[in-house]
Coordinates of C-alpha atoms and ligand atoms in Angstrom, one line a residue:
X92 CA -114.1 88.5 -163.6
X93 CA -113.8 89.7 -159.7
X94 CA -112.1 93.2 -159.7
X95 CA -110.0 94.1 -156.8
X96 CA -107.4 97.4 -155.7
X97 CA -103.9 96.1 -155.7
X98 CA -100.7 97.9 -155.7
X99 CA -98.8 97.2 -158.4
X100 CA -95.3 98.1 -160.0
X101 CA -95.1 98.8 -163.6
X102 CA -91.3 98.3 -164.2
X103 CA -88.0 97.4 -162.4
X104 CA -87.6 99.9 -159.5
X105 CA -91.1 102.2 -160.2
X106 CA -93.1 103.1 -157.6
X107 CA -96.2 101.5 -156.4
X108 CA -99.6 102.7 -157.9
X109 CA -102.7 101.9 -156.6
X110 CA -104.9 100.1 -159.6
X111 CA -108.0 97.7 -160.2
X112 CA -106.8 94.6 -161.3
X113 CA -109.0 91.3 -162.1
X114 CA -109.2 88.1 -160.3
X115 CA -110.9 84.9 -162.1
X116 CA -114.0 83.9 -161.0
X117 CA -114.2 80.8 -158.7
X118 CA -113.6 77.7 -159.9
X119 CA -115.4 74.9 -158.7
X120 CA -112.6 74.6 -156.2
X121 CA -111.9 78.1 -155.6
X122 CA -111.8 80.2 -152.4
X123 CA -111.8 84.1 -152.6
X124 CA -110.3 85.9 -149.5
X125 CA -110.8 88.9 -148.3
X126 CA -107.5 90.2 -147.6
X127 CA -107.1 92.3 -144.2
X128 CA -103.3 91.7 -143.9
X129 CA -100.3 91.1 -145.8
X130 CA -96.9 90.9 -144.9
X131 CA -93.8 92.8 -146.8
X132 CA -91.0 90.2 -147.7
X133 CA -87.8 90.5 -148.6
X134 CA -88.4 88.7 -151.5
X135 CA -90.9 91.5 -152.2
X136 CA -88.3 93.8 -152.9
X137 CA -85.9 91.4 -154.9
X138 CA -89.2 90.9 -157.4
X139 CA -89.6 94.8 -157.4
X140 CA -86.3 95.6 -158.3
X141 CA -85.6 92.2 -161.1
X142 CA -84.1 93.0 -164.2
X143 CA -86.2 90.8 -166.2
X144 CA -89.2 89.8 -163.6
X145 CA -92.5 89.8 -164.7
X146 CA -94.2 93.3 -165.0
X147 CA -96.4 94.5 -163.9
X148 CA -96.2 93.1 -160.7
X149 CA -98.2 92.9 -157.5
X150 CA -96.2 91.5 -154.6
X151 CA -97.5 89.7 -151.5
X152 CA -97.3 86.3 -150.5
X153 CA -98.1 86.4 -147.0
X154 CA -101.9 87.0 -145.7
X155 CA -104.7 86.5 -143.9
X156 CA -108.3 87.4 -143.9
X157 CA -111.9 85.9 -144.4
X158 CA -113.6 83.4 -146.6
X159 CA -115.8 85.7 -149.4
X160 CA -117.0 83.4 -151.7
X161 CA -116.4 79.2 -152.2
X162 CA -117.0 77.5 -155.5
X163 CA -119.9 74.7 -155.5
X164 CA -117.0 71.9 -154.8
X165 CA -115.2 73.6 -151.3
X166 CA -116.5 71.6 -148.7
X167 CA -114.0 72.4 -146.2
X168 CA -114.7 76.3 -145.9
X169 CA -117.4 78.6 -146.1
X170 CA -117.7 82.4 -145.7
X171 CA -116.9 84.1 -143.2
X172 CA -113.9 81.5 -142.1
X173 CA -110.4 83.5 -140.6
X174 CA -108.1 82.1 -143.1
X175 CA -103.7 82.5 -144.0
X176 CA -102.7 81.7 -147.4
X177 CA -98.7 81.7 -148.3
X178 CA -96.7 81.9 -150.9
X179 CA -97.4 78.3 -153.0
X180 CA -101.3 78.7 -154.6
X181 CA -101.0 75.5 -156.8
X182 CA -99.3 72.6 -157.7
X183 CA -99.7 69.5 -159.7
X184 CA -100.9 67.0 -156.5
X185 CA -99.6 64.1 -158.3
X186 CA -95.7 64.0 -158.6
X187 CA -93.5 62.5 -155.7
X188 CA -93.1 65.6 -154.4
X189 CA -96.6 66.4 -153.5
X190 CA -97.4 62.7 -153.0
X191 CA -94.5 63.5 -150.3
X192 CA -96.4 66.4 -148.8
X193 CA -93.2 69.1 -150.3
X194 CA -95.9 70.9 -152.8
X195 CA -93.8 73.4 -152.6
X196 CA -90.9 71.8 -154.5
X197 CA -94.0 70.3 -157.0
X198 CA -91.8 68.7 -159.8
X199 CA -94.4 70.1 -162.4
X200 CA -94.3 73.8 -160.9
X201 CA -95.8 74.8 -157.7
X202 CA -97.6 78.3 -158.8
X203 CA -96.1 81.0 -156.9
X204 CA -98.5 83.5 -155.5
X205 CA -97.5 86.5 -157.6
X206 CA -95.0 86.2 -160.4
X207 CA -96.0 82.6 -161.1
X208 CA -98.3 80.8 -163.8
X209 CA -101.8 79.9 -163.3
X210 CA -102.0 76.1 -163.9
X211 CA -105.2 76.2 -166.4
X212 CA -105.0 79.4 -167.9
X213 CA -101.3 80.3 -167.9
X214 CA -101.9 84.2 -166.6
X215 CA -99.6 85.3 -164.3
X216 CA -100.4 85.7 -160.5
X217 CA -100.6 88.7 -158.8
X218 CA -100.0 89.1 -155.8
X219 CA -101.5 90.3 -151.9
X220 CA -101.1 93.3 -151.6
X221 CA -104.7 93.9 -152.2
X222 CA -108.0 93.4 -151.5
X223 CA -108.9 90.3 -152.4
X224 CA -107.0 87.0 -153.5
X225 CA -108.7 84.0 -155.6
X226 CA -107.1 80.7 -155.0
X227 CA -107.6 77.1 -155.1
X228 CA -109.2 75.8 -151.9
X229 CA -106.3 72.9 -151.3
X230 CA -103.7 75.9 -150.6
X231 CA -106.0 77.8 -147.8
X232 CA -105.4 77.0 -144.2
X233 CA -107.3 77.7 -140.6
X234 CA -105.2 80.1 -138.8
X235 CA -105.8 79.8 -135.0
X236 CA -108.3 83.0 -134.4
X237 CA -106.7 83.4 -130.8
X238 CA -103.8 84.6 -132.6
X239 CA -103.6 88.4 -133.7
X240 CA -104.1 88.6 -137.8
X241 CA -101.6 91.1 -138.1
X242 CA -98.9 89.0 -137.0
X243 CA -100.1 85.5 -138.2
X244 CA -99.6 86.6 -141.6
X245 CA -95.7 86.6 -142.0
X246 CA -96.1 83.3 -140.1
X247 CA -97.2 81.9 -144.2
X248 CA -93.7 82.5 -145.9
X249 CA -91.0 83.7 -143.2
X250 CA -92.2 81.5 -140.5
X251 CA -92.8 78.4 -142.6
X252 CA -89.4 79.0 -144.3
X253 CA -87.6 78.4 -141.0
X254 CA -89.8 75.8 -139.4
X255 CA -89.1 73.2 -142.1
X256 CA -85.4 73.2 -141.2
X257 CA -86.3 73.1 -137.8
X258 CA -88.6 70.3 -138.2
X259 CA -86.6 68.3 -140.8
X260 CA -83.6 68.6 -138.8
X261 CA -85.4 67.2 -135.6
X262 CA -84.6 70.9 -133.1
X263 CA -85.9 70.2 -129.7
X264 CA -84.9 70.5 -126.3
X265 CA -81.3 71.1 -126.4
X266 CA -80.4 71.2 -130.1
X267 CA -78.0 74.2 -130.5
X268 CA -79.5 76.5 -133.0
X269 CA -77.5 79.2 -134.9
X270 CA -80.0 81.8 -136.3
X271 CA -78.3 84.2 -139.1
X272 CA -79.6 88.0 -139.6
X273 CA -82.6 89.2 -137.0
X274 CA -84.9 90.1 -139.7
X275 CA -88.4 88.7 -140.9
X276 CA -87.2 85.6 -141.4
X277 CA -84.8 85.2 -138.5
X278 CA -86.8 86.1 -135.6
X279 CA -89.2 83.7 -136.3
X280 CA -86.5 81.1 -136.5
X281 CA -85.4 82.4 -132.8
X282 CA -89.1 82.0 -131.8
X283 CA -90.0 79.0 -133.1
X284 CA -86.3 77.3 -132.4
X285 CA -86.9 78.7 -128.6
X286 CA -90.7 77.1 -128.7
X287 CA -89.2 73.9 -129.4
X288 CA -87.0 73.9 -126.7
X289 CA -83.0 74.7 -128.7
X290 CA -80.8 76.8 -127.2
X291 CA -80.7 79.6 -129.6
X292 CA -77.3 81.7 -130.7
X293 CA -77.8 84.7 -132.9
X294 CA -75.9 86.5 -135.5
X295 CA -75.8 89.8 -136.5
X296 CA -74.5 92.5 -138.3
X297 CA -76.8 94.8 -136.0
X298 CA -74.9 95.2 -132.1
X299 CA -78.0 96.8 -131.5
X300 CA -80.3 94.2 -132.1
X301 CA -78.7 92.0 -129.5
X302 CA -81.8 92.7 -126.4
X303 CA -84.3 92.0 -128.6
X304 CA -82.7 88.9 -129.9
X305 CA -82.9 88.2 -126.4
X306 CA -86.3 89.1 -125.4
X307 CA -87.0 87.1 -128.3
X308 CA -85.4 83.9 -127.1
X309 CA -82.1 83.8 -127.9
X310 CA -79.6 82.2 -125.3
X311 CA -76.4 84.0 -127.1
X312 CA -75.6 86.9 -129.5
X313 CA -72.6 87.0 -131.5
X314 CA -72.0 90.2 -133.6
X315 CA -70.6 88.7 -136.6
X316 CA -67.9 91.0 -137.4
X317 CA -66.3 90.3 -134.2
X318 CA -63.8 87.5 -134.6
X319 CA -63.3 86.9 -131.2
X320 CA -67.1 86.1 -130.7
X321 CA -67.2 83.9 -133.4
X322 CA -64.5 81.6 -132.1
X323 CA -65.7 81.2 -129.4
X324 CA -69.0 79.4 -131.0
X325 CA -66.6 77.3 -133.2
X326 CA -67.8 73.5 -133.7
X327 CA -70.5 74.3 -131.6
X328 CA -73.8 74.6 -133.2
X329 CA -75.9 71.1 -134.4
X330 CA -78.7 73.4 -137.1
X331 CA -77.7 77.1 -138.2
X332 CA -80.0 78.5 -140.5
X333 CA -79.0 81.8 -142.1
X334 CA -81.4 84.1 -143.6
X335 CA -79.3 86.9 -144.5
X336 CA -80.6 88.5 -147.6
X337 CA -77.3 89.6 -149.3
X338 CA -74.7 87.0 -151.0
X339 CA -71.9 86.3 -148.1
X340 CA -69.0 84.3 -147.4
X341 CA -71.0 81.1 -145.5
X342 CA -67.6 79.9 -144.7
X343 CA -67.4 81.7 -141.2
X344 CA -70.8 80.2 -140.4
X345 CA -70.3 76.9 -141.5
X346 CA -67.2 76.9 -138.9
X347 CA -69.7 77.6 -136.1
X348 CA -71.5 74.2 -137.2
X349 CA -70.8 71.0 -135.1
X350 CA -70.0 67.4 -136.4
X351 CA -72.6 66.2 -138.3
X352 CA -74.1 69.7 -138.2
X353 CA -76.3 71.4 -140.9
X354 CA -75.9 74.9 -142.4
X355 CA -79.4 75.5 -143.8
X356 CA -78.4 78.7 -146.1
X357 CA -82.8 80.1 -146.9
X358 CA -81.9 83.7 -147.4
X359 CA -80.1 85.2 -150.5
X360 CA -80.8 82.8 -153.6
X361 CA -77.9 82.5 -155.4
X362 CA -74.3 81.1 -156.6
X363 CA -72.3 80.7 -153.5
X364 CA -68.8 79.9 -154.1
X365 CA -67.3 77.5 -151.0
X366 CA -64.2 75.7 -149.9
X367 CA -65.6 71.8 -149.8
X368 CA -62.7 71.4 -146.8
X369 CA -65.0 73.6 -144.9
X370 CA -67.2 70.6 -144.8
X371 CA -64.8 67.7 -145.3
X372 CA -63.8 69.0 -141.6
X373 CA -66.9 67.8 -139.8
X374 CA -68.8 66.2 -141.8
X375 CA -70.6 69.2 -142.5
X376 CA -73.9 69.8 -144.2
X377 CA -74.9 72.4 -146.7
X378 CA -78.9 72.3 -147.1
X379 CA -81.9 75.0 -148.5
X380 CA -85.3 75.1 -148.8
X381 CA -87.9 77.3 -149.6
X382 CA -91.4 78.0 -148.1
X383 CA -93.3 74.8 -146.9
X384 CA -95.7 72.0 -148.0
X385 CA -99.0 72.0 -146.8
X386 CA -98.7 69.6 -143.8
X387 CA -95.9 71.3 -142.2
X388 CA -97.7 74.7 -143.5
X389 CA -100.9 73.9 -141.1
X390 CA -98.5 72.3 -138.2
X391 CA -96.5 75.5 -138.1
X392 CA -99.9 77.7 -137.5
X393 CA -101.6 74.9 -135.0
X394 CA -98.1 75.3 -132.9
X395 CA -98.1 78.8 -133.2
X396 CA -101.8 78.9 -131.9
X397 CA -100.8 76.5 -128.7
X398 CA -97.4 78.8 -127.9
X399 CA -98.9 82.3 -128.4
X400 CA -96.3 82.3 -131.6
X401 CA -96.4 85.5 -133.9
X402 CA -94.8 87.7 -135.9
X403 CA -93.1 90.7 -134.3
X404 CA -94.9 93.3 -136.5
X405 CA -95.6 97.2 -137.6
X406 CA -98.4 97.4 -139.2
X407 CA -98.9 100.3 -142.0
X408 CA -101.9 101.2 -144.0
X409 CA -101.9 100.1 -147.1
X410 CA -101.3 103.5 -149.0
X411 CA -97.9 103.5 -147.0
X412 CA -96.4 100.8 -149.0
X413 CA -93.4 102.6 -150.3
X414 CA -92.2 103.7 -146.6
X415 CA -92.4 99.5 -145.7
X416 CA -90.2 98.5 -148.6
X417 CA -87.7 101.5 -148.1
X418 CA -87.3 100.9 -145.0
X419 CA -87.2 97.0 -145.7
X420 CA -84.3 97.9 -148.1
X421 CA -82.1 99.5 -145.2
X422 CA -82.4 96.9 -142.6
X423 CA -85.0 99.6 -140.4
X424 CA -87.1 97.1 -139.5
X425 CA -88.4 95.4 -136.5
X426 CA -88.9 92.3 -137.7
X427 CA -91.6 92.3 -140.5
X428 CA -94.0 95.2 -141.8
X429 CA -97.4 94.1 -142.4
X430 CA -99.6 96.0 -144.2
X431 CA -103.4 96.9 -143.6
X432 CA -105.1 96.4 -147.0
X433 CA -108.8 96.3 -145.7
X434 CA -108.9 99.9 -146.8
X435 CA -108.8 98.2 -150.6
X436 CA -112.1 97.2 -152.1
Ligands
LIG287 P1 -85.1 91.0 -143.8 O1 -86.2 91.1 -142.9 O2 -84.6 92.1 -144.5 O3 -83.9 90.3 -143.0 C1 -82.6 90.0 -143.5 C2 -81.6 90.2 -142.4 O4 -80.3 90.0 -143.0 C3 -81.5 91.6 -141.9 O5 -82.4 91.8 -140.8 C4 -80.0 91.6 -141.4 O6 -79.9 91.0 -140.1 C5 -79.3 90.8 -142.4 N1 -78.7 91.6 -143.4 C6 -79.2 92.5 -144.2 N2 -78.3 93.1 -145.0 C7 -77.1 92.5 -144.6 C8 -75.8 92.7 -145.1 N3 -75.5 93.6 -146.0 N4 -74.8 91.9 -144.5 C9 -75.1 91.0 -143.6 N5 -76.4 90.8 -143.1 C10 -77.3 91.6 -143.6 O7 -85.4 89.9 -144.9 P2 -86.4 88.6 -144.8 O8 -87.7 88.9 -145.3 O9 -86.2 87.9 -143.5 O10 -85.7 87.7 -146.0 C11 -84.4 87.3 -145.8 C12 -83.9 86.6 -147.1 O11 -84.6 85.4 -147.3 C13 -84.2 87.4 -148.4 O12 -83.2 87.3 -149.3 C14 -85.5 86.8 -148.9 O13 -85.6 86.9 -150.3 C15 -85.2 85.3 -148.6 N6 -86.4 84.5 -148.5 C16 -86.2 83.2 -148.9 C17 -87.3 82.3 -148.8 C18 -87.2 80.9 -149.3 O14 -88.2 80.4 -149.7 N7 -86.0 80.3 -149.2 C19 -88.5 82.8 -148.3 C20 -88.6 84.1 -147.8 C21 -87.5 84.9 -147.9 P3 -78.9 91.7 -139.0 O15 -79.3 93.1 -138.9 O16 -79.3 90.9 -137.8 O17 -77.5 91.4 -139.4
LIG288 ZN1 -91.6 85.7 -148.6

């Protein structure tokens, strides 16, 4: 066994203690990364505070850092490589799902970075927010070393979240994209949308978000509680993908959607309750999705290293993790805490 500092929560809503935990040792087609960064996702917190979630539990499924060690069968790293790894460490390789590139709906299980099961032995993962991270080599990618770590890490679950909509639903110049909620998540979709050449209209619940929306590519901000604001983007949007992390009515979004249009709803998780004439009316679509597969997992980084493309981060020591996820938790956030865990051996 590798041992490793991690911080962990021991229950439901406890606070984070810093603890040794083990990793396996490699497999012959293991990689062990040296962790530098990690980003703090909203999904982060929901795992923290989950009636019922596996404890004890060590979040983080966003990172970068370096190759430490390869197994005697990796022949496509070596130590010493600048590597991101995201939120999907494993998946079966053969079902139609992976055959289709979409590991990350694996119709087996795709093993979840923390929280999920190790395919051979069944443990539980655990998670980033530590020093090191042992995982199978097909679910490490290059990240573009022009790029700064810090914010190339929330690039491996916010940012790929929002580029598969994008690229699934074809965004480039001209497609009118609705972005929902300016947080981790959604200013990545403004970026990336922007990159790809959409005309980019925000929503938030935050007036005072609405220059940095801006400065961060959007064409138009609509507060959403303002009625008049949201009529006026009625029928008008082709993609809107809403990333708000707290169940909502979609209804008021879904009327901002076009003919033909697609509401891609990637935030809050959940039973959603809707009026199907709010689709009849437009021939509306109502998608998901969920982190990435590993082709459009290695295209998102490769387009982020041509554009300049990362994360808006702050970036905390590691032994400040409760201030990230409090502050996480009231929306004070601009747009994704990272945190520095190269401090943990
Ligand atoms: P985040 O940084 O906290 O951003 C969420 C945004 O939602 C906030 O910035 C805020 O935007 C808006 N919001 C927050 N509370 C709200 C409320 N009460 N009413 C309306 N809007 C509210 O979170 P994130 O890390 O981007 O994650 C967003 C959601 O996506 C989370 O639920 C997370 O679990 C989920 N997620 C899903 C996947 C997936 O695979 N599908 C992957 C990662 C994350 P404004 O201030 O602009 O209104
Ligand atoms: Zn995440």
């Amino acid at each position: 066994m590798r041992l490793t500092q991690a911080y962990q929560s021991a229950a439901p809503g406890a606070d984070m203690e810093l603890v040794q935990i083990e990793r396996r040792d490699l497999r012959p087609d293991d990689v062990a990364v040296r962790v530098t960064h990690c980003g703090v996702c909203h999904s982060d917190l929901h795992a923290l505070n989950a009636d019922g979630g596996p404890f004890p539990l060590v979040p983080g499924h966003e990172f970068v850092g370096e190759v430490a060690a390869v197994g005697p069968e990796v022949t496509e790293f070596t130590v010493g490589d600048p590597v991101a790894v995201g939120n999907i460490v494993d998946s079966c390789g053969t079902c139609a799902m992976c055959q289709a590139g979409q590991e990350n709906f694996c119709e087996v299980f795709p093993t979840l970075t923390y929280g999920g099961h190790d395919r051979i032995d069944g443990t539980v993962t655990q998670g980033a927010y530590s020093g090191e991270y042992v995982v199978r080599d097909r679910f490490v990618y290059r990240r573009p070393v022009t790029l700064d770590p810090a914010g190339v890490a929330p690039l491996m679950c916010a940012g790929v979240t929002v580029w598969e909509p994008l690229r699934t639903w074809n965004v480039g110049a001209g497609t009118r994209v609705g972005v929902v909620g300016l947080g981790g998540l959604g200013h990545l979709a403004v970026k990336l949308a922007h990159a790809l050449g959409a005309r980019v209209t925000v929503f938030t619940t935050s007036p005072g978000k609405a220059d940095d929306a801006r400065a961060l590519g959007a064409d138009d901000v609509v507060v959403s509680t303002d009625g008049q604001g949201m009529s006026a983007v009625a029928g008008t949007l082709d993609l809107v993908i809403d990333t708000v992390s707290v169940a909502h009515d979609l209804t008021p979004y879904l009327a901002t959607v076009a003919l033909d249009g697609t509401l891609c709803s990637v935030g809050y998780l959940g039973p959603v309750s809707l009026e199907t004439m709010a689709l009849l009316v437009g021939r509306k679509r109502l998608s998901s999705g969920g982190s990435g597969g590993r082709p459009a997992t290695q295209e998102l980084l490769d387009f982020c290293g041509r554009h300049g493309i990362t994360a808006d981060v702050e970036v905390l020591p590691s032994r400040e993790v409760a201030t990230a996820l409090g502050r996480l938790g009231s929306n004070d956030v601009r747009y994704r805490f990272v945190l520095d865990v190269s401090d943990l051996g």
